[in-house]
Coordinates of N, CA and C in Angstrom, one line a residue:
M26 N 3.6 -2.6 15.7 CA 4.5 -2.7 14.4 C 3.8 -1.1 14.2
E27 N 5.2 -0.2 14.0 CA 5.0 1.0 13.7 C 5.0 1.3 12.1
L28 N 4.2 2.2 11.7 CA 4.2 2.6 10.2 C 4.7 4.0 10.2
T29 N 5.4 4.6 9.0 CA 5.9 5.9 9.0 C 4.4 6.4 8.5
R30 N 4.8 7.5 8.5 CA 3.4 8.5 7.5 C 3.3 8.1 6.2
S31 N 4.3 7.9 5.5 CA 3.6 7.7 4.0 C 3.1 6.2 3.9
E32 N 3.6 5.3 5.0 CA 2.9 3.9 4.9 C 1.8 3.9 5.2
Q33 N 1.3 4.8 6.5 CA 0.1 4.6 6.7 C -0.9 5.6 5.7
I34 N -0.6 6.5 4.6 CA -1.2 7.1 4.0 C -1.7 5.9 2.6
I35 N -0.6 5.1 2.4 CA -0.4 4.3 1.4 C -1.4 2.9 1.4
L36 N -1.5 2.9 3.2 CA -2.7 1.8 3.3 C -4.1 2.6 3.6
K37 N -4.1 3.8 3.9 CA -5.7 4.3 4.0 C -5.7 4.4 1.9
F38 N -5.1 4.6 1.4 CA -5.5 5.0 0.0 C -5.9 3.5 -0.4
F39 N -5.3 2.6 -0.2 CA -5.7 1.1 -0.4 C -6.9 0.3 0.3
A40 N -6.9 0.9 1.3 CA -8.0 0.7 2.0 C -9.5 1.2 1.2
T41 N -9.1 2.5 0.9 CA -10.4 2.5 -0.3 C -10.2 2.3 -1.7
H42 N -9.5 1.8 -2.4 CA -8.9 1.2 -3.3 C -8.6 -0.4 -3.4
S43 N -9.2 -0.9 -2.4 CA -8.9 -2.9 -1.9 C -8.3 -3.5 -3.2
G44 N -9.4 -3.3 -4.4 CA -9.4 -4.1 -5.3 C -8.1 -4.2 -6.3
A45 N -7.6 -2.8 -6.5 CA -6.4 -2.3 -7.3 C -5.2 -2.8 -7.1
T46 N -4.6 -3.1 -8.5 CA -3.2 -3.6 -8.5 C -2.6 -2.3 -8.8
L47 N -1.8 -1.5 -8.6 CA -1.2 -0.1 -9.1 C 0.1 -0.3 -9.1
Y48 N 0.7 0.2 -10.0 CA 2.2 0.7 -10.5 C 2.5 1.6 -9.3
E49 N 3.6 1.7 -8.7 CA 4.2 2.7 -7.6 C 4.3 4.3 -8.1
S50 N 4.6 4.4 -9.7 CA 4.5 5.6 -9.8 C 3.0 6.1 -9.8
E51 N 2.1 5.3 -9.9 CA 0.1 5.7 -10.2 C 0.4 5.9 -8.6
I52 N 0.2 5.4 -7.4 CA 0.2 5.4 -6.0 C 0.8 6.7 -5.9
A53 N 1.7 6.9 -6.1 CA 2.6 8.3 -5.6 C 2.0 9.5 -6.0
K54 N 1.7 9.6 -7.6 CA 0.6 10.4 -7.9 C -0.5 10.9 -7.5
S55 N -1.7 9.3 -6.9 CA -2.9 9.7 -6.3 C -2.6 10.4 -5.0
I56 N -2.0 10.0 -4.1 CA -1.7 10.5 -2.7 C -0.5 11.5 -2.7
Q57 N 0.0 11.9 -3.7 CA 0.8 13.2 -3.8 C 2.2 13.0 -3.0
I58 N 2.7 12.0 -3.2 CA 3.9 11.7 -2.5 C 5.0 11.4 -3.6
S59 N 6.2 11.9 -3.3 CA 7.8 11.4 -4.1 C 7.3 10.1 -4.9
V60 N 8.0 9.8 -5.8 CA 8.1 8.5 -6.0 C 9.0 7.7 -5.2
G61 N 10.1 8.5 -4.9 CA 10.8 8.0 -3.9 C 10.4 7.5 -2.8
S62 N 9.4 8.3 -1.9 CA 8.9 7.9 -0.7 C 7.9 6.9 -1.1
A63 N 7.0 7.0 -2.0 CA 6.4 5.8 -2.7 C 7.0 4.5 -2.3
N64 N 8.2 4.3 -3.2 CA 8.9 2.9 -3.4 C 9.4 2.6 -2.1
Q65 N 10.3 3.6 -1.6 CA 10.5 2.8 0.0 C 9.4 2.5 0.8
S66 N 8.3 3.1 0.7 CA 7.3 2.9 2.1 C 6.8 1.6 1.1
L67 N 6.2 1.1 0.0 CA 5.9 0.2 -0.6 C 6.8 -1.0 -0.5
K68 N 8.1 -0.9 -0.6 CA 8.6 -2.0 -0.2 C 9.2 -2.4 1.4
E69 N 8.9 -1.6 2.2 CA 8.9 -1.6 3.7 C 7.2 -2.2 4.0
L70 N 6.0 -1.8 3.2 CA 4.9 -2.4 3.6 C 5.0 -3.9 2.7
S71 N 5.7 -4.0 1.7 CA 6.0 -5.6 1.5 C 6.5 -6.2 2.4
K72 N 7.7 -6.0 2.7 CA 8.3 -6.7 3.9 C 7.4 -7.1 5.2
K73 N 6.7 -6.2 5.2 CA 5.7 -6.2 6.5 C 4.2 -7.6 5.9
E74 N 4.5 -7.5 4.9 CA 3.3 -8.5 4.3 C 2.0 -7.7 4.1
M75 N 2.0 -6.5 4.0 CA 1.1 -5.7 4.2 C 0.4 -5.2 3.0
V76 N 1.0 -5.0 1.7 CA 0.7 -5.2 0.3 C 1.4 -6.4 -0.3
S77 N 0.5 -6.7 -1.1 CA 1.5 -7.8 -2.3 C 2.2 -7.2 -3.4
L78 N 3.8 -8.1 -3.7 CA 4.0 -7.5 -4.6 C 4.3 -8.3 -5.7
E79 N 4.0 -7.9 -7.3 CA 3.9 -8.6 -8.3 C 4.9 -7.9 -9.4
K80 N 5.8 -8.6 -10.0 CA 6.7 -7.8 -10.8 C 6.4 -8.5 -12.6
R81 N 6.3 -7.4 -13.1 CA 6.2 -7.6 -14.4 C 7.3 -6.7 -15.2
G82 N 8.2 -8.0 -15.8 CA 9.0 -6.9 -16.4 C 10.3 -6.5 -15.3
N83 N 10.3 -5.4 -15.9 CA 11.3 -4.3 -14.4 C 10.1 -3.3 -13.7
M84 N 8.8 -3.6 -13.6 CA 8.0 -3.0 -12.9 C 7.4 -3.5 -12.0
N85 N 7.2 -2.9 -11.0 CA 6.6 -3.5 -9.6 C 5.2 -3.1 -9.4
F86 N 4.1 -4.0 -9.3 CA 2.9 -3.6 -9.1 C 2.3 -4.0 -7.9
Y87 N 1.9 -3.1 -6.9 CA 1.2 -3.4 -5.4 C -0.4 -3.5 -5.2
S88 N -0.8 -4.1 -4.3 CA -2.0 -4.7 -4.2 C -2.0 -4.6 -2.6
L89 N -3.5 -4.6 -2.0 CA -3.0 -4.4 -0.3 C -3.3 -6.0 -0.3
N90 N -2.7 -6.7 0.6 CA -2.8 -8.1 1.4 C -3.6 -8.6 2.1
L91 N -4.9 -8.5 1.8 CA -6.3 -8.8 2.6 C -6.1 -10.4 3.3
D92 N -5.0 -10.9 3.2 CA -4.7 -12.4 3.9 C -3.9 -12.0 5.2
N93 N -3.6 -10.7 5.1 CA -2.9 -10.3 6.7 C -3.9 -9.9 7.5
P94 N -4.2 -10.5 8.7 CA -4.9 -9.8 9.8 C -5.5 -8.9 10.2
L95 N -3.8 -8.1 10.3 CA -3.6 -6.1 10.5 C -4.6 -5.7 9.5
V96 N -3.8 -6.1 8.5 CA -4.7 -5.2 7.1 C -6.2 -5.7 7.0
R97 N -6.6 -6.6 7.1 CA -7.8 -6.8 7.4 C -8.8 -5.5 8.5
Q98 N -8.5 -5.3 9.5 CA -8.7 -4.8 11.0 C -8.2 -3.1 10.5
F99 N -7.5 -3.2 9.9 CA -7.2 -1.6 9.2 C -8.1 -1.4 8.3
K100 N -8.5 -2.3 7.5 CA -9.6 -1.8 6.6 C -11.1 -1.6 6.8
I101 N -11.3 -2.2 8.0 CA -12.3 -2.3 8.9 C -12.6 -0.8 9.5
T102 N -11.2 -0.5 10.3 CA -11.5 0.5 10.7 C -11.3 1.9 9.9
Q103 N -10.8 2.1 9.0 CA -10.9 2.9 8.1 C -12.6 2.9 7.4
T104 N -13.2 1.9 7.3 CA -14.5 1.8 6.5 C -15.3 2.6 7.8
I105 N -15.3 2.1 9.1 CA -15.9 2.7 10.1 C -15.9 4.4 9.9
S106 N -14.6 4.7 10.1 CA -14.3 6.2 10.5 C -14.7 7.1 9.2

C-alpha cells in the first residue's frame, strides 16, 4: 500500500499522539500542512482504515486505528526509530 507524503506525515503525527482524537484543522495546524491537504489525506487514510473517523455534527474527528495491523506495525517502527 502506497501512502502520499501528507499521509505519512499524518501517520507519524498520530504515532506520537496515539490516544488523541483531533479535528482535521487541528491536525493540519500541528503538522503545518494546508487544511485541504489534511482533509484529502485523512479521507484516504480513513478509506484504508488506518485512521478512525468520528462525525460530531458537521465536524470530522480522527484518531489512529490501532485495530489495523499495519498501523500497529507502523507505530512500533516509529517508536523504535
